[in-house]
Short mmCIF file of C-alpha atoms and ligand atoms in Angstrom, two decimals:
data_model
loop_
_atom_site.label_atom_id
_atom_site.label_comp_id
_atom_site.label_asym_id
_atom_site.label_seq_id
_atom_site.Cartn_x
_atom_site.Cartn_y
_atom_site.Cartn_z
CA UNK J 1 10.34 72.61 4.41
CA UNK J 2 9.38 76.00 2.92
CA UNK J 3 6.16 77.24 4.07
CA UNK J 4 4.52 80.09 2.32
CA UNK J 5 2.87 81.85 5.46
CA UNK J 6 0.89 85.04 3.87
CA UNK J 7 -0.66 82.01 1.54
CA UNK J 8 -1.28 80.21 4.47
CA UNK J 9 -2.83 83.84 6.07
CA UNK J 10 -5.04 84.38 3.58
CA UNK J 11 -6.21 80.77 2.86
CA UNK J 12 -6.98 79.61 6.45
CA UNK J 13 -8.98 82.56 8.85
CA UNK J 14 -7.49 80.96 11.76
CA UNK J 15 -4.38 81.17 10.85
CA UNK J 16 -3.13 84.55 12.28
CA UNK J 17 -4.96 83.23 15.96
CA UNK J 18 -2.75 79.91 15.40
CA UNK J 19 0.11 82.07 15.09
CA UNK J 20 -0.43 84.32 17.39
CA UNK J 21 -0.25 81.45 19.89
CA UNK J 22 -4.24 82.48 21.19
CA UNK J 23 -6.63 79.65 21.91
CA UNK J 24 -8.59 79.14 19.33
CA UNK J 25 -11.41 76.27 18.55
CA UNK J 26 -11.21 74.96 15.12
CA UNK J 27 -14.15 73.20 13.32
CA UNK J 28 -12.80 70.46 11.01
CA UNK J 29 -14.61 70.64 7.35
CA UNK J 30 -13.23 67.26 6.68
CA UNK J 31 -15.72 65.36 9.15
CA UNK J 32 -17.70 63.18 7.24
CA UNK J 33 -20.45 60.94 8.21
CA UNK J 34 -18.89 57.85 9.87
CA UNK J 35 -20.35 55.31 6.85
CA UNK J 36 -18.18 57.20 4.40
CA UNK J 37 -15.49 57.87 6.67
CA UNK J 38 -14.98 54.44 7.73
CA UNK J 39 -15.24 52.87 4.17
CA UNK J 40 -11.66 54.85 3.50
CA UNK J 41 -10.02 54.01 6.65
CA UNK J 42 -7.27 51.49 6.59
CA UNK J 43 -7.95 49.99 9.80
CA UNK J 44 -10.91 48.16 11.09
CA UNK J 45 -13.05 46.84 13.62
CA UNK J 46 -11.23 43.26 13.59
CA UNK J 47 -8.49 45.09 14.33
CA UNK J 48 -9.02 46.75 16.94
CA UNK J 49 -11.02 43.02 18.07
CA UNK J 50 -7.67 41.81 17.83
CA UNK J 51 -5.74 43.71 19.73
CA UNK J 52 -8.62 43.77 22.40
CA UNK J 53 -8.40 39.75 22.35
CA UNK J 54 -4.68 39.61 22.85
CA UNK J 55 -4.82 42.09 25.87
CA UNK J 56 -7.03 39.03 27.03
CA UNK J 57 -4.38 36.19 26.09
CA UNK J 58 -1.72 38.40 28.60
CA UNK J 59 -4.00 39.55 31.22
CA UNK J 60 -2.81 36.37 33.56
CA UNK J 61 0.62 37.68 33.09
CA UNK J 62 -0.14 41.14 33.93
CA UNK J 63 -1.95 40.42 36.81
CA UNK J 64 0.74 37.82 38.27
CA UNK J 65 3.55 40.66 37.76
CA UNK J 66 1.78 44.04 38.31
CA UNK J 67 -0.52 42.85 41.46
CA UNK J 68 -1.97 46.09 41.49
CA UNK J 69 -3.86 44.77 38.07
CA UNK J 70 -4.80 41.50 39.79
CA UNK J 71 -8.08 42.92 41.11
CA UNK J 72 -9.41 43.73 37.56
CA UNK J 73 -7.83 40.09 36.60
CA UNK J 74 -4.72 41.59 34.33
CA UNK J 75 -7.04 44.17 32.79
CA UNK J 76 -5.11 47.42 32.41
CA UNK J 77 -8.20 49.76 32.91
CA UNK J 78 -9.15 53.17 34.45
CA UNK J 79 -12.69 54.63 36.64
CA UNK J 80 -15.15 56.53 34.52
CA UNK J 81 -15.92 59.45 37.21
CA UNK J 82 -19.23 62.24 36.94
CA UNK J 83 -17.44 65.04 38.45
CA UNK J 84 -19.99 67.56 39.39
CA UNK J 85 -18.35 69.71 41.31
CA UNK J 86 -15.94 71.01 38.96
CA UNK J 87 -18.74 71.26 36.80
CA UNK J 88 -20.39 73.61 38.55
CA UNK J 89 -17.06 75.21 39.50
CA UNK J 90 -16.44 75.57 35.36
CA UNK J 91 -20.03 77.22 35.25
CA UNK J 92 -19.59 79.42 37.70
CA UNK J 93 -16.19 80.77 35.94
CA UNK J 94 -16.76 81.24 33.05
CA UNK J 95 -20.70 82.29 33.36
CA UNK J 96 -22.00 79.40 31.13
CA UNK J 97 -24.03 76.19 31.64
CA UNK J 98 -22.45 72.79 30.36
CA UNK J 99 -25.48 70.63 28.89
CA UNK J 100 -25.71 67.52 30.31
CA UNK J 101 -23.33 65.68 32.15
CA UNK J 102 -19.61 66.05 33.00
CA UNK J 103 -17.56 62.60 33.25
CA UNK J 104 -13.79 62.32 33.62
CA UNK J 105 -11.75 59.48 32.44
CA UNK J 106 -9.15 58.85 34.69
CA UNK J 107 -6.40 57.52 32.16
CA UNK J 108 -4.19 59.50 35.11
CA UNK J 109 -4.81 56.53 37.34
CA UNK J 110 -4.41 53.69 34.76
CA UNK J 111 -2.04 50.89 36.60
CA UNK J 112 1.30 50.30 35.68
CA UNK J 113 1.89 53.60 34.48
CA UNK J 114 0.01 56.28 35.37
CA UNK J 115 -0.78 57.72 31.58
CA UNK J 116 -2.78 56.96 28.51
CA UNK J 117 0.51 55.61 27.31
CA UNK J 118 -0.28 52.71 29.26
CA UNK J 119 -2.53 51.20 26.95
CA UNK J 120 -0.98 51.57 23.35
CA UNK J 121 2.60 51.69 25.00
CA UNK J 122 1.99 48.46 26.68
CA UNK J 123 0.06 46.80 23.91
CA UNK J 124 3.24 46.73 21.75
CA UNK J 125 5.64 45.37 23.38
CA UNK J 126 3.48 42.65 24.39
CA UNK J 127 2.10 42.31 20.89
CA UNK J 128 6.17 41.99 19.76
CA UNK J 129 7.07 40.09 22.97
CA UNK J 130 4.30 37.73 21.52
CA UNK J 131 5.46 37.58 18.05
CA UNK J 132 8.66 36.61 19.20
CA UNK J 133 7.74 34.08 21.30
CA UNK J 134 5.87 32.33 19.11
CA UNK J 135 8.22 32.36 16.20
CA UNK J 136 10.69 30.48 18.08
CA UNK J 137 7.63 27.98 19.50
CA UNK J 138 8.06 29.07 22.76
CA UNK J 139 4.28 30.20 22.90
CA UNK J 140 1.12 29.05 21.59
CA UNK J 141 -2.15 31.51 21.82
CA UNK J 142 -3.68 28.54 23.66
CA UNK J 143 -1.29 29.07 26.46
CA UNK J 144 -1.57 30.47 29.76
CA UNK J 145 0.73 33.57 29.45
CA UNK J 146 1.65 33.76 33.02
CA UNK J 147 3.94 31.33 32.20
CA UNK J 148 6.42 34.15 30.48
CA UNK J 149 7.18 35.04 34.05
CA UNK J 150 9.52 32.87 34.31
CA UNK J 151 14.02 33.01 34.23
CA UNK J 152 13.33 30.96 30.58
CA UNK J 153 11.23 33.51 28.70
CA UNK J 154 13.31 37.09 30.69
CA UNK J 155 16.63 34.68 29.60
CA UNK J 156 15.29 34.66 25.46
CA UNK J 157 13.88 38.15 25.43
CA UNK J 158 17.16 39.61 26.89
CA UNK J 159 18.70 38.50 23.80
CA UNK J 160 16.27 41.57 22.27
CA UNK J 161 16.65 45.02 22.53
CA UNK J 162 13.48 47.65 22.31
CA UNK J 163 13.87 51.82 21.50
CA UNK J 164 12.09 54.25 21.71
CA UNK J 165 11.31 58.11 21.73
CA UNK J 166 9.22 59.74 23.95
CA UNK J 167 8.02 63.59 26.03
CA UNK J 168 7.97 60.74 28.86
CA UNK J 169 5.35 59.01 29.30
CA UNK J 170 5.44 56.74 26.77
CA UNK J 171 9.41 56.06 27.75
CA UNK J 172 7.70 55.23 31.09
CA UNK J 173 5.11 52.77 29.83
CA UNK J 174 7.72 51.03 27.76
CA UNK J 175 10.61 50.95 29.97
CA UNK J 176 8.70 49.85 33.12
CA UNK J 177 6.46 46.66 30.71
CA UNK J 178 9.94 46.05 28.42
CA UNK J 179 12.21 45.52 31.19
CA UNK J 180 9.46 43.72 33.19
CA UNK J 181 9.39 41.16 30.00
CA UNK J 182 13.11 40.87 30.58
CA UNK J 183 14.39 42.86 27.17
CA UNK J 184 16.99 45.67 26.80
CA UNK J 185 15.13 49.02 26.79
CA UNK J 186 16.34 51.75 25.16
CA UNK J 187 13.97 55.07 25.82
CA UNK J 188 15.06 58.72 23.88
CA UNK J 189 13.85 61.30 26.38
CA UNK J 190 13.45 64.43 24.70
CA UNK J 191 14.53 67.84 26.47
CA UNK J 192 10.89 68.75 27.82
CA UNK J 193 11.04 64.65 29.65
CA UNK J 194 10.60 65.37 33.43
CA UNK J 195 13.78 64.22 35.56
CA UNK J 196 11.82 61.88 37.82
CA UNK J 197 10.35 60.18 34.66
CA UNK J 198 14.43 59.33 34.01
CA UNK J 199 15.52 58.56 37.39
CA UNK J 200 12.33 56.16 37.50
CA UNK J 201 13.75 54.63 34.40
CA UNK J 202 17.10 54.12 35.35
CA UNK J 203 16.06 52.64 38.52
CA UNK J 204 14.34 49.71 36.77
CA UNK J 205 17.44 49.01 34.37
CA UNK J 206 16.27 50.95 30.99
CA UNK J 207 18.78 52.84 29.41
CA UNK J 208 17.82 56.15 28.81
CA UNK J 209 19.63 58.93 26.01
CA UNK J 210 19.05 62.18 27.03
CA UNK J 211 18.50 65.20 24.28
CA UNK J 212 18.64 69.05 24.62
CA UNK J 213 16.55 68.70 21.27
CA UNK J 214 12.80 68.14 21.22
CA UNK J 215 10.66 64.78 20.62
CA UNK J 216 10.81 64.65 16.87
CA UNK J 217 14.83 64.93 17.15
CA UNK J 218 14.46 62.55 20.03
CA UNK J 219 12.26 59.94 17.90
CA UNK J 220 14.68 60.55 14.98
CA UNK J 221 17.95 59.48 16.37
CA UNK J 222 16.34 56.60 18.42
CA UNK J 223 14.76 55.37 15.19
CA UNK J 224 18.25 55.50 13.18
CA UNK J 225 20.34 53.90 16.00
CA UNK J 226 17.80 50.98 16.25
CA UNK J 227 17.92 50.48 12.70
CA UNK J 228 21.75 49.90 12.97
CA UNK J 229 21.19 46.81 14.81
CA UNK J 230 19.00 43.73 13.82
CA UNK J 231 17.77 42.75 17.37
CA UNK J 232 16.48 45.68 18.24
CA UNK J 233 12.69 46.67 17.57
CA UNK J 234 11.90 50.54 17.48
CA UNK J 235 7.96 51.93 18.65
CA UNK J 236 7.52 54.41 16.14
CA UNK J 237 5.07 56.70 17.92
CA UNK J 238 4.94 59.15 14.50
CA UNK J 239 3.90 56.07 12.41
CA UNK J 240 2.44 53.07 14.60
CA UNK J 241 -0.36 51.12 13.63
CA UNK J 242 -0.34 48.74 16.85
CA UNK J 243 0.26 52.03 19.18
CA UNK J 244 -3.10 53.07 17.58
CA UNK J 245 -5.29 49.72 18.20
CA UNK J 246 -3.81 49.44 21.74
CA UNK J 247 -5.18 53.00 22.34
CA UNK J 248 -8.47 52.07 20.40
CA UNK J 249 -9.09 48.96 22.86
CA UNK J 250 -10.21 51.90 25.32
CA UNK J 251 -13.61 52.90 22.93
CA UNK J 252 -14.94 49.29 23.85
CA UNK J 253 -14.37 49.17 27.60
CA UNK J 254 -15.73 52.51 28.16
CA UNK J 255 -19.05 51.52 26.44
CA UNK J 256 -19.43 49.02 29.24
CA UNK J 257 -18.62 51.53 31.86
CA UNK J 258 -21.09 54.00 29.95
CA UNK J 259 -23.79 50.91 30.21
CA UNK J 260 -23.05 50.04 33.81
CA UNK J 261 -23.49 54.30 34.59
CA UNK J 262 -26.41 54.08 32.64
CA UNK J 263 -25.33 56.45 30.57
CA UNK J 264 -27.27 56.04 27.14
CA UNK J 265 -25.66 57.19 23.89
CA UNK J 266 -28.05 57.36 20.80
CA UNK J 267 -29.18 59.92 18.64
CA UNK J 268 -30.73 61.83 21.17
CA UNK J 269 -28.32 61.27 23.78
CA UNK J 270 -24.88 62.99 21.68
CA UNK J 271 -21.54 61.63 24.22
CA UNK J 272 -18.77 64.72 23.25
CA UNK J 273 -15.23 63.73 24.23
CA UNK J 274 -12.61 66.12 24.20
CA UNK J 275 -8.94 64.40 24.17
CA UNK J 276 -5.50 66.12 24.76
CA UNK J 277 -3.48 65.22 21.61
CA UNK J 278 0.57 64.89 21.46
CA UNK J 279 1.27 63.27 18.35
CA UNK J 280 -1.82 62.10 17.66
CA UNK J 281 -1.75 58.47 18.66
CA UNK J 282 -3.49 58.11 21.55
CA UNK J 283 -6.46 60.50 21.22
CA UNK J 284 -6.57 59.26 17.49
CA UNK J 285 -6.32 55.51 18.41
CA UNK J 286 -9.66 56.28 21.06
CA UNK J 287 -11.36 58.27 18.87
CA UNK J 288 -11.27 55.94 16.19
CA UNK J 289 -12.51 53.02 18.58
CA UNK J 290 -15.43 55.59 19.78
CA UNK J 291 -17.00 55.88 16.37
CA UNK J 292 -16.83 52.34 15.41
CA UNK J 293 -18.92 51.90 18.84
CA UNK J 294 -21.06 55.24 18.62
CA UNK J 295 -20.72 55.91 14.85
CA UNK J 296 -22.02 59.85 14.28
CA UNK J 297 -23.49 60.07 17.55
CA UNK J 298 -20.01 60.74 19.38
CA UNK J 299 -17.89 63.67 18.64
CA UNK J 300 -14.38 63.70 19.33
CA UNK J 301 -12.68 66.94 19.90
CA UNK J 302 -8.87 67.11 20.31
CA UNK J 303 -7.05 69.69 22.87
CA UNK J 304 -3.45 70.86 22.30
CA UNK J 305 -1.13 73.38 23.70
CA UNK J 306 -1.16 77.02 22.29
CA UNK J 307 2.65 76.33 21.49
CA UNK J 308 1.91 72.96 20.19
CA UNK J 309 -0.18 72.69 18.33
CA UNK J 310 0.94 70.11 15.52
CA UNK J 311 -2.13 68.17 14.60
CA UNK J 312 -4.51 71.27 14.39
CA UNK J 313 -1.43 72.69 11.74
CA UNK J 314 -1.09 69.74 9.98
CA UNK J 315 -5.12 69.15 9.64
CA UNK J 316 -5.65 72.55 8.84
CA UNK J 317 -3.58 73.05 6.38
CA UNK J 318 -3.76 69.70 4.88
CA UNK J 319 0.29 69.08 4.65
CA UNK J 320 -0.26 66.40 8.13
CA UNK J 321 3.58 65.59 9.30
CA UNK J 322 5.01 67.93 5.82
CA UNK J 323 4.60 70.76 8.37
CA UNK J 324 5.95 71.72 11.53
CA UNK J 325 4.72 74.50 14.70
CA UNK J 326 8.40 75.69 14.34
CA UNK J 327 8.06 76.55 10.96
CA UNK J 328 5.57 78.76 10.72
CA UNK J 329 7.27 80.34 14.11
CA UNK J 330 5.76 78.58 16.63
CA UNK J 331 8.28 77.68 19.89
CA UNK J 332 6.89 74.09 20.77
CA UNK J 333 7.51 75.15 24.63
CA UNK J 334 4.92 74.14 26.54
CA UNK J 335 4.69 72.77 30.16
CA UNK J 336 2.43 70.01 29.32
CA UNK J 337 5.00 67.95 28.29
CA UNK J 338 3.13 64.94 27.63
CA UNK J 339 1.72 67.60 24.47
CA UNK J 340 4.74 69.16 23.39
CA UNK J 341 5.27 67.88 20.37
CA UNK J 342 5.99 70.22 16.49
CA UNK J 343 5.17 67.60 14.10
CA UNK J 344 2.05 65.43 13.80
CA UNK J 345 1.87 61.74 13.03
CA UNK J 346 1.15 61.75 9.04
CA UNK J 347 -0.53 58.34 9.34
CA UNK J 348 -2.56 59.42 12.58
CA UNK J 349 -3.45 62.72 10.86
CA UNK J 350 -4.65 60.91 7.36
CA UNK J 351 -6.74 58.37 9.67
CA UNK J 352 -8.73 60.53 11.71
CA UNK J 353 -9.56 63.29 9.62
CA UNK J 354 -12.84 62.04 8.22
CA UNK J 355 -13.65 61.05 12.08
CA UNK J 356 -12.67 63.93 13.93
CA UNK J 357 -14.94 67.32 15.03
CA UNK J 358 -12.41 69.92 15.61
CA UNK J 359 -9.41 70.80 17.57
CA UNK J 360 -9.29 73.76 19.86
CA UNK J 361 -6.04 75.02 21.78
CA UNK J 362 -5.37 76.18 25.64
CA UNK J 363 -2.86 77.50 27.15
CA UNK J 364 -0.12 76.83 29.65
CA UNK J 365 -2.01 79.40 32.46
CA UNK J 366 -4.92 77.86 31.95
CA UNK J 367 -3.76 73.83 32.33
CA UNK J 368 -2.80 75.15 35.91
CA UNK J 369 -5.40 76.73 36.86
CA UNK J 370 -7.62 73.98 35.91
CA UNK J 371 -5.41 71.54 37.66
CA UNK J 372 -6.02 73.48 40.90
CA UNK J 373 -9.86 73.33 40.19
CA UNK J 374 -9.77 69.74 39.96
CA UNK J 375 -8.35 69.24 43.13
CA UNK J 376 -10.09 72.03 45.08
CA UNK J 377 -13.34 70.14 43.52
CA UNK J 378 -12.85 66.57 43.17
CA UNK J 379 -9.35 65.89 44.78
CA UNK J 380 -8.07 64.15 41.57
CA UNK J 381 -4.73 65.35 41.15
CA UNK J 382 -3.30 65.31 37.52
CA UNK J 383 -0.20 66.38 35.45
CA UNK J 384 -0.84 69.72 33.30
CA UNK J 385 -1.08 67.74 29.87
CA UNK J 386 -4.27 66.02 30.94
CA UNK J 387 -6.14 69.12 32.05
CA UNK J 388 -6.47 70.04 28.32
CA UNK J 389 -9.54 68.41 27.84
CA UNK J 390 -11.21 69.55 30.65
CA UNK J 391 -12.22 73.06 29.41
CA UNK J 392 -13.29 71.22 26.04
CA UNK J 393 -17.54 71.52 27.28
CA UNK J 394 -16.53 75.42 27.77
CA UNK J 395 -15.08 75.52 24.34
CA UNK J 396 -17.89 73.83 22.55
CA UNK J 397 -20.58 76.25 24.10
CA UNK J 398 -19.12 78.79 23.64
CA UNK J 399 -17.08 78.30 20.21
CA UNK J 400 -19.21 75.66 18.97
CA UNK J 401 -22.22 77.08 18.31
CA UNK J 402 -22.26 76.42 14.63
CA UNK J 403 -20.85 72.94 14.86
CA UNK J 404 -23.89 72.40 17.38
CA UNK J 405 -26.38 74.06 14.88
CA UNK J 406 -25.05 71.91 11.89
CA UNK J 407 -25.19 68.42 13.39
CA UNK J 408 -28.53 69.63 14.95
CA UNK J 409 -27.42 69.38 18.37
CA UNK J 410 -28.30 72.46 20.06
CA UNK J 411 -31.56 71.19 21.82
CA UNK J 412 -30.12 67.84 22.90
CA UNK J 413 -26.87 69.05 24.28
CA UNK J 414 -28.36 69.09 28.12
CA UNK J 415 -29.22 65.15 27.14
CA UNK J 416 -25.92 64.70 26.56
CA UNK J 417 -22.54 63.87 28.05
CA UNK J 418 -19.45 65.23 28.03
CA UNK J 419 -16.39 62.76 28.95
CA UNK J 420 -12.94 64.47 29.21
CA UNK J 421 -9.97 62.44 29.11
CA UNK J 422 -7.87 63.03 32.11
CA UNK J 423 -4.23 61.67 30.80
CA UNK J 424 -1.51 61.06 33.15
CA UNK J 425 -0.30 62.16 36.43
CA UNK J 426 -0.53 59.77 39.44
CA UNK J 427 2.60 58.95 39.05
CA UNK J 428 3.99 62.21 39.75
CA UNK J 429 6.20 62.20 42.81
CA UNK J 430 4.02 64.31 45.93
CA UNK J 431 6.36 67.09 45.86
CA UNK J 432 5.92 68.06 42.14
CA UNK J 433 2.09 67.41 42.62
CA UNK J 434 2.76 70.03 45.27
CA UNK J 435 4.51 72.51 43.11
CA UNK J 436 1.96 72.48 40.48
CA UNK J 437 -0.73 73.30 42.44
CA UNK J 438 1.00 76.03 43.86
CA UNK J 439 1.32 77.06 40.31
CA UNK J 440 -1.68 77.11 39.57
CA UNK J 441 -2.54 78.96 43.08
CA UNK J 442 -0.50 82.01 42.05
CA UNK J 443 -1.86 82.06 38.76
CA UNK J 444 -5.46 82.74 40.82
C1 PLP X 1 1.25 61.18 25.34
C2 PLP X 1 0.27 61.94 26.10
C3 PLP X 1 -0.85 62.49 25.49
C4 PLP X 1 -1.14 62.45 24.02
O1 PLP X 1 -0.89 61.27 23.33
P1 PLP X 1 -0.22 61.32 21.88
O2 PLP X 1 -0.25 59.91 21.44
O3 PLP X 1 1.17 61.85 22.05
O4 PLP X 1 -1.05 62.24 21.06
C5 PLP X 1 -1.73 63.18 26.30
N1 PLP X 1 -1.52 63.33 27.62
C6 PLP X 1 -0.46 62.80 28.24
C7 PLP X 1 -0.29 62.99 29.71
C8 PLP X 1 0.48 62.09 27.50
O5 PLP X 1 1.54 61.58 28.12
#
């Protein structure tokens, strides 16, 4: 597309900083209050009900083939941790006290996994798996589902295929639950996909197509292949409605782990939480499920590479998936892979805008550094996409002053709490754990 960049200049005062490829922190003037917000939105609570209620119907499954689940009876879920330490390591940094509390969601150690991908990932191939099943009356939703564990159901879903495009993660989550299920998994890894995410893969059976190109090309040529044949079903992470709700399942759980911290969230109490954002799917999915729960007194903040920055272009300038980082110069090379994506989900973008606070960027140096912290403070060891979030309290005090001001937050910040999702990484092999803390050492 042809983008008119002085316009863009002059229109947008963060423009030139987006450019530039400096961390910035980016109000959104689209937020509205959630009763107006919510009345447009095209999904709903019963939806995201739904898909909560059908993780239930498959929960004896999972926990019968991924024993590692069978403690939390087939529930795919991940700790809610305070982490004070590298709170007061952040404060000491960069000079500045975080109000209130500093909690880490440790999406990094979801089962099965080992990424936020693991919920909306998972969700749709069981949803489809589902579908299938009980088209052909193999399957009621009265059943016991432990029952697809069986040479039968592997035998009818083999006669499926599944695709799909992915940074990595999300070809993990789907390869390792497809192939599980018994279908033929197909995963398009784009260029910036780790090699032990592809030997992993390949190990368990999945066929996986390997592109110099990055994950739009990737998701592209996976979704016109699929399309050639009838059989096969392609997860459209640019335009997925189900990816969304299995993400959104997460808002509900955490309120119980929130209640069983004791953790109140009211009108006095704000909860910020500050989400590293790809394509948008999985922090928009969560987000979306945290203000049906918390309405206007959560405030979700999204966290994206300084070279990736897609869904901060595509809000900002209103143009959502018409725009891409590379054309308005921007590289897309980033070593949080998980985040290195040029061009937003359009139907992620339109969904969350009246929901969503502001976006602010970090930068490569910075993801290691903090990933160092984290393990010199709370020995939680992480890949560098999911340290985006972690600077997000930093941000807001410092950067967020007016946001604070105009929702009338400033005085009840230090009653507040901050959760940062933590997104992937325990499935990264020892010796590449290894590596990137010695990145971040040098960069000390
Ligand atoms: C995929 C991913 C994200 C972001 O999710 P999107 O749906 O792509 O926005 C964040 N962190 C990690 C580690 C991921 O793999």
């Amino acid at each position: 597309m042809n983008i008119d960049i002085e316009a863009l200049k002059a229109q947008y005062p963060l423009f030139n900083q987006l450019i530039s490829m400096d961390e910035l922190f980016w109000t959104n003037p689209n937020q509205e209050k959630f009763y107006t917000a919510i009345e447009k939105s095209p999904l709903t609570y019963e939806d995201v009900k739904q898909a909560e209620e059908r993780l239930v119907r498959f929960a004896p499954y999972i926990a019968k083939v991924f024993p590692e689940t069978a403690k939390m009876n087939g529930i795919i879920e991940s700790p809610l941790v305070k982490i004070p330490s590298m709170k007061q390591s952040l404060e000491q940094d960069y000079r500045q006290s975080i109000g209130g509390e500093l909690l880490l969601k440790c999406d990094s150690h979801l089962p099965i996994s080992g990424s936020i991908k693991a919920r909306g990932g998972i969700y749709e191939v069981l949803k489809h798996a589902e579908e299938l099943a009980i088209q052909h009356q193999l399957l009621t939703i009265q059943d016991d589902y432990s029952v697809l564990d069986s040479d039968r159901f592997r035998a009818f879903f083999s006669q499926y295929s599944i695709a799909v495009g992915s940074t990595g993660n999300l070809g993990l989550s789907i390869g390792i639950i497809g192939a599980k299920l018994g279908f033929n998994v197909t995963v398009h890894m784009s260029a910036d996909a780790k090699q032990w995410k592809k030997d992993l893969l390949r190990r368990k059976n999945v066929n996986v197509v390997e592109y110099e190109a990055d994950y739009s090309k990737a998701v592209e040529d996976g979704r016109k292949l699929a399309e050639q044949d009838p059989t096969c079903y392609f997860i459209d992470d640019e335009n997925s409605r189900d990816l969304f709700l299995g993400y959104a399942v997460a808002a509900t759980r955490l309120k119980k782990q929130l209640a069983e911290l004791a953790i109140k969230v009211d009108e006095n109490h704000p909860l910020f939480v500050y989400l590293p954002c790809g394509v948008g799917g999985g922090p928009g999915g969560i987000g979306f499920g945290l203000k049906l729960i918390f309405q206007d007194n959560v405030h979700c903040f999204f966290a994206e590479p300084t070279h990736s920055p897609c869904m901060l272009l595509g809000l900002m300038t209103g143009l959502h998936n018409q725009i891409s980082v590379q054309d308005v110069g921007i590289d897309n090379i980033t070593d949080a892979d998980g985040l290195a994506v040029g061009r937003p989900s359009g139907f992620v973008g339109k969904t969350i805008e009246p929901f969503l606070s502001g976006i602010y960027t970090v930068n490569d140096e910075h993801l290691y550094k903090l990933l160092k912290k984290l393990v010199d403070t709370e020995s939680i060891h992480m890949e560098p996409s999911a340290l985006a979030g972690i600077i997000g309290p930093v941000k807001l005090g410092n950067d967020g002053a007016e946001y604070l001001s105009k929702h009338r937050l400033s005085d009840k910040l230090k009653n507040g709490t901050h959760i940062v999702w933590g997104t992937g990484g325990n499935m990264v092999p020892e010796e590449i754990k290894k590596q990137y803390y010695q990145k971040g050492l040098d960069l000390t």
